[in-house]
PDB file of C-alpha atoms in Angstrom:
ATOM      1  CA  UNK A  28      -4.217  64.343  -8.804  1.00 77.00           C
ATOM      2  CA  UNK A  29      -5.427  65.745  -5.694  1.00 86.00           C
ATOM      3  CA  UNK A  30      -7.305  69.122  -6.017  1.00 93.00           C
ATOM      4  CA  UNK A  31      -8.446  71.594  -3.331  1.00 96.00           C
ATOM      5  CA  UNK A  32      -9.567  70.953   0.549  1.00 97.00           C
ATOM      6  CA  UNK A  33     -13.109  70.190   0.085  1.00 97.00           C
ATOM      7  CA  UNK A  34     -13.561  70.143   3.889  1.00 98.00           C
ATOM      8  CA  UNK A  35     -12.875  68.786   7.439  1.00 98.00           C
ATOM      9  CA  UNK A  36     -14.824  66.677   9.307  1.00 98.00           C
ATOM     10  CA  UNK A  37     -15.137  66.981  13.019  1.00 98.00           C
ATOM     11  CA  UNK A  38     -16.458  64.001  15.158  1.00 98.00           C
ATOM     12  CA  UNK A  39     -19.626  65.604  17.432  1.00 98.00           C
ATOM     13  CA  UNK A  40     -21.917  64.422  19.776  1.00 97.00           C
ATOM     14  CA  UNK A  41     -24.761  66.953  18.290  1.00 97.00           C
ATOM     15  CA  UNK A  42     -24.246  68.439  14.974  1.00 98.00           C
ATOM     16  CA  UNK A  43     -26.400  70.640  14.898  1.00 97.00           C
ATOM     17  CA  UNK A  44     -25.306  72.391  18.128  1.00 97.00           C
ATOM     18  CA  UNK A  45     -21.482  72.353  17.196  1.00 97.00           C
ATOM     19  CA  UNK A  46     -22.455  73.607  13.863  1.00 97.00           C
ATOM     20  CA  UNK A  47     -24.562  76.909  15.839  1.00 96.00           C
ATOM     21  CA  UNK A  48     -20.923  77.599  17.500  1.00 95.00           C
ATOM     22  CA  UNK A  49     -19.439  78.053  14.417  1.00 90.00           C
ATOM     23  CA  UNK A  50     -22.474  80.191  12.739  1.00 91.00           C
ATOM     24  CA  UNK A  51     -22.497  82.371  15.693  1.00 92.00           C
ATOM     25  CA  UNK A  52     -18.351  83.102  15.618  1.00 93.00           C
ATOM     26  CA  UNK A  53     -17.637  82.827  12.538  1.00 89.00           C
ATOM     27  CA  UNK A  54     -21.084  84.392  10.841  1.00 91.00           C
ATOM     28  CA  UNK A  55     -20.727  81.147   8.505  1.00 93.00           C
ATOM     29  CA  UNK A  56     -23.926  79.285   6.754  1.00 95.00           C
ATOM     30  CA  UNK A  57     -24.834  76.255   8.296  1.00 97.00           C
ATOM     31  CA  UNK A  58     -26.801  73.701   6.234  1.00 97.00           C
ATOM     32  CA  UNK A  59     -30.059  71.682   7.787  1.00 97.00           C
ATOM     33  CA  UNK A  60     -28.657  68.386   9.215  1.00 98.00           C
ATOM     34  CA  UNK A  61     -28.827  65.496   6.977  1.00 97.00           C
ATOM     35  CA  UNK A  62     -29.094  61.767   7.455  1.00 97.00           C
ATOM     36  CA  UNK A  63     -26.230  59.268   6.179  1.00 95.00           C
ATOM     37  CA  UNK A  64     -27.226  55.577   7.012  1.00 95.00           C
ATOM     38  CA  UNK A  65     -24.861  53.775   4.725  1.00 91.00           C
ATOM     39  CA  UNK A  66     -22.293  55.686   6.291  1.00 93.00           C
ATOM     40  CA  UNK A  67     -23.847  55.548  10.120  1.00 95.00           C
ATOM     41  CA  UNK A  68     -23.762  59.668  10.540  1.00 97.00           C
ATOM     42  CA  UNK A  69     -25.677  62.641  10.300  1.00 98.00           C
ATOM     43  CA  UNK A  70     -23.645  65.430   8.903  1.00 98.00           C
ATOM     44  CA  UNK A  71     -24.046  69.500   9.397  1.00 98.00           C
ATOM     45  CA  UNK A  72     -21.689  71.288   6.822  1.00 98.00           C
ATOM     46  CA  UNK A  73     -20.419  75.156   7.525  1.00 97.00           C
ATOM     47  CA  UNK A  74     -19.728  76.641   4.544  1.00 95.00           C
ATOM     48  CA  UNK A  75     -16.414  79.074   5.293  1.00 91.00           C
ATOM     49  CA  UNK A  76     -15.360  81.604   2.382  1.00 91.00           C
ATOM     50  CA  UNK A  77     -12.124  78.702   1.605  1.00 92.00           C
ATOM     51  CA  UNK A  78     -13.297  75.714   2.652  1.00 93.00           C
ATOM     52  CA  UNK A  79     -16.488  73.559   4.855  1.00 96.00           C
ATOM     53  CA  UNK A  80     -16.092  72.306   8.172  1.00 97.00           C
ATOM     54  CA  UNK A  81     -18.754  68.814   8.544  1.00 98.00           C
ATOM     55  CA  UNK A  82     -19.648  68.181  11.805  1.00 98.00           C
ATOM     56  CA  UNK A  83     -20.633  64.311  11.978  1.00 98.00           C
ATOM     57  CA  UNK A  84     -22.781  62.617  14.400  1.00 98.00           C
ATOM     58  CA  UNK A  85     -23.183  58.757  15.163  1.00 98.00           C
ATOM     59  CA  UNK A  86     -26.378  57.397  13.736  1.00 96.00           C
ATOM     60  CA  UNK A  87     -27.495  54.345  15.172  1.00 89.00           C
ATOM     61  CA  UNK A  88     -25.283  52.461  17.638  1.00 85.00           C
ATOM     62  CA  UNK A  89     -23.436  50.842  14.972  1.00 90.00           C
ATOM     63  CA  UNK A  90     -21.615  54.310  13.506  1.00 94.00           C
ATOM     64  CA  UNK A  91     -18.291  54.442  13.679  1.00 92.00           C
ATOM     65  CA  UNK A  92     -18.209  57.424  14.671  1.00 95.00           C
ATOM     66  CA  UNK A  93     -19.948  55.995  18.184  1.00 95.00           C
ATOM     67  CA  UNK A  94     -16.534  54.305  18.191  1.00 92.00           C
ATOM     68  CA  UNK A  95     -14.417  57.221  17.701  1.00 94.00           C
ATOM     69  CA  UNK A  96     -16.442  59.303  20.275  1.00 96.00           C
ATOM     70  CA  UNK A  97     -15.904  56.675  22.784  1.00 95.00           C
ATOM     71  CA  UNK A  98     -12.336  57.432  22.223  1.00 94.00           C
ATOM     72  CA  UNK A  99     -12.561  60.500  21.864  1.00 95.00           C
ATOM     73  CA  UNK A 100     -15.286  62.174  24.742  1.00 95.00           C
ATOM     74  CA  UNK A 101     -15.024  65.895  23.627  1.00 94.00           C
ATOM     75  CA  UNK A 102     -14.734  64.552  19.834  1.00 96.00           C
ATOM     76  CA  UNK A 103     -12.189  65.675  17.765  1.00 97.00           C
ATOM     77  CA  UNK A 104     -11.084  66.069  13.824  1.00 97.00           C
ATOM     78  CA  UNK A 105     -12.065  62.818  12.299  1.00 97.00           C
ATOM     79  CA  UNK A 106     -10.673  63.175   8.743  1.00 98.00           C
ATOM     80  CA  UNK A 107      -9.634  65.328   5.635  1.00 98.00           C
ATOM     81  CA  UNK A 108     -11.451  65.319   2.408  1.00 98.00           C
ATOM     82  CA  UNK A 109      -9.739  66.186  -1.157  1.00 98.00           C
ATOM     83  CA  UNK A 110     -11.218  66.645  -4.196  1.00 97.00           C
ATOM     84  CA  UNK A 111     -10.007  64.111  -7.073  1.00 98.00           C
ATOM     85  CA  UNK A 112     -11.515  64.873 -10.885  1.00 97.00           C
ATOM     86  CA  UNK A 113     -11.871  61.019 -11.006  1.00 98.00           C
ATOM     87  CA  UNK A 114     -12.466  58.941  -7.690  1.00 98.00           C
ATOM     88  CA  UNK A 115     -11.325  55.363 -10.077  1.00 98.00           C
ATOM     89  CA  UNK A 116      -8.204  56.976 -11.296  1.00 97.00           C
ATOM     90  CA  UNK A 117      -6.987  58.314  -7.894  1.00 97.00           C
ATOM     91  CA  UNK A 118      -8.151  54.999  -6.651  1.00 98.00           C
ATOM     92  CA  UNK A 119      -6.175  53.005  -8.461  1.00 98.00           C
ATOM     93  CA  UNK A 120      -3.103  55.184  -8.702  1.00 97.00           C
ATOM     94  CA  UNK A 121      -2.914  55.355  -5.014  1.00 97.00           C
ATOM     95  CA  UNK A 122      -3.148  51.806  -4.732  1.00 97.00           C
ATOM     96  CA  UNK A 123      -0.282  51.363  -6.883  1.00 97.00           C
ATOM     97  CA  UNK A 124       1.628  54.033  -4.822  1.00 96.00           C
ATOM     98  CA  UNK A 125       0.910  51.384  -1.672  1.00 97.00           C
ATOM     99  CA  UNK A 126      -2.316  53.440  -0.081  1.00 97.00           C
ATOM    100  CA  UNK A 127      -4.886  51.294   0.942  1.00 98.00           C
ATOM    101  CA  UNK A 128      -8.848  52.248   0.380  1.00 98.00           C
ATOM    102  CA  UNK A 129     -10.981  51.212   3.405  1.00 97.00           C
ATOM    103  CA  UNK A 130     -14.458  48.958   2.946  1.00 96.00           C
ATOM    104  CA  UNK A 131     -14.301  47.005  -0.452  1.00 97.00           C
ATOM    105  CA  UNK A 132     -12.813  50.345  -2.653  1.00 97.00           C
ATOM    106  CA  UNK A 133     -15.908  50.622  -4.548  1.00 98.00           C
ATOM    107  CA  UNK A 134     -17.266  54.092  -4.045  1.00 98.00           C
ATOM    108  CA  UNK A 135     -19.972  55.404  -2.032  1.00 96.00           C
ATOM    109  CA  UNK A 136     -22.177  58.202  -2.285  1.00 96.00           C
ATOM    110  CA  UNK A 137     -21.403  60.857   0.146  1.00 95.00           C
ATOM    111  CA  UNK A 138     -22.767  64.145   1.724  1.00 93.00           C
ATOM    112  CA  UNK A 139     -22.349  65.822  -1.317  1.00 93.00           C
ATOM    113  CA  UNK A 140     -24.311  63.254  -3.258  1.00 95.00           C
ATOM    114  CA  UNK A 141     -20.544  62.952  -5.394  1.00 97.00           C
ATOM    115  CA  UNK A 142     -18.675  59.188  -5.145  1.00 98.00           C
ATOM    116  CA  UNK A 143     -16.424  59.056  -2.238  1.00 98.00           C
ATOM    117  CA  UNK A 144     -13.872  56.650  -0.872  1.00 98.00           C
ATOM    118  CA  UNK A 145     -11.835  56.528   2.588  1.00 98.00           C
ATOM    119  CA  UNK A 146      -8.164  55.834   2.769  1.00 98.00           C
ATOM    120  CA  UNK A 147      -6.058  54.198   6.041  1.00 98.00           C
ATOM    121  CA  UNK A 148      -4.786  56.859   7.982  1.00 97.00           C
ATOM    122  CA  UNK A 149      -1.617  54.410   8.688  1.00 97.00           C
ATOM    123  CA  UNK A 150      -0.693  55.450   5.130  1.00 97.00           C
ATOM    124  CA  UNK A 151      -0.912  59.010   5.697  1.00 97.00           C
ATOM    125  CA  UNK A 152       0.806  60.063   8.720  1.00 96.00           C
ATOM    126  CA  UNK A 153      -2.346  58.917  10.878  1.00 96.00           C
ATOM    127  CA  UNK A 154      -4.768  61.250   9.265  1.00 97.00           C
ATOM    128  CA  UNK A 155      -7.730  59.381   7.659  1.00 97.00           C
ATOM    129  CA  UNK A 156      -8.054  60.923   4.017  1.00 98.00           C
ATOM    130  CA  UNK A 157     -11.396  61.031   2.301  1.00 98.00           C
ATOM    131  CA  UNK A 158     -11.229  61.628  -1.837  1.00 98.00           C
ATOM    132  CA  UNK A 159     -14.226  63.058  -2.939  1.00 98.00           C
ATOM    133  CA  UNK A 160     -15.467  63.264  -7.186  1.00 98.00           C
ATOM    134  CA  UNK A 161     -16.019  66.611  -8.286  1.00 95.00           C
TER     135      UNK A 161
END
């Protein structure tokens, strides 16, 4: 059910700068910083030659990612995304496997502009899990 890595999200206080680090090391592409409101961040992706790294930013004071920054000062690895080949089937099979989707487990649309949906890290060895349509 679950396909490859799609990427790994790192909590930030500026995207855009963390993003630059990893351009300048890594000679990796670094996309323009985009606005997420219904999810509360701005994302910058770096596109690596197996996989993205998103760098997310609070937006607003609301984000939860203003939560897990005042955790987390330096930031840190937020979550994990997978690819699914349908976000309602893995949905529901996970459920029945005892996983439990955050928010009401109706997708969103996410930096990708493909459905996504956010699963309790309690169920997976405290690692938030994003599934992601593609």
């Amino acid at each position: 059910m679950l396909g490859r890595l799609n990427h790994v999200a790192i909590a930030v206080k500026d995207a855009e700068k963390a993003a630059k680090i990893y351009g300048a090391a890594f000679g990796a592409d670094i996309s323009d910083a985009v606005p997420l409101p219904e999810h509360g961040v701005t994302t910058v992706f770096v596109t690596l030659p197996n996989t993205k790294i998103e760098f997310i930013q609070p937006l607003g004071e609301a984000s939860p990612i203003a939560r897990f920054l005042e955790r987390n000062v330096d930031g840190g690895i937020h979550h994990v995304c997978y690819d699914v080949p349908d976000i309602i089937t893995a949905r529901d099979t996970l459920i029945k496997q005892g996983a439990r989707v955050l928010g009401d487990g109706v997708p969103r649309i996410g930096a990708h502009g493909k459905p996504v949906l956010f699963l309790h890290p309690k169920d997976f060895s405290g690692a938030l899990v994003e599934i992601e349509q593609v």
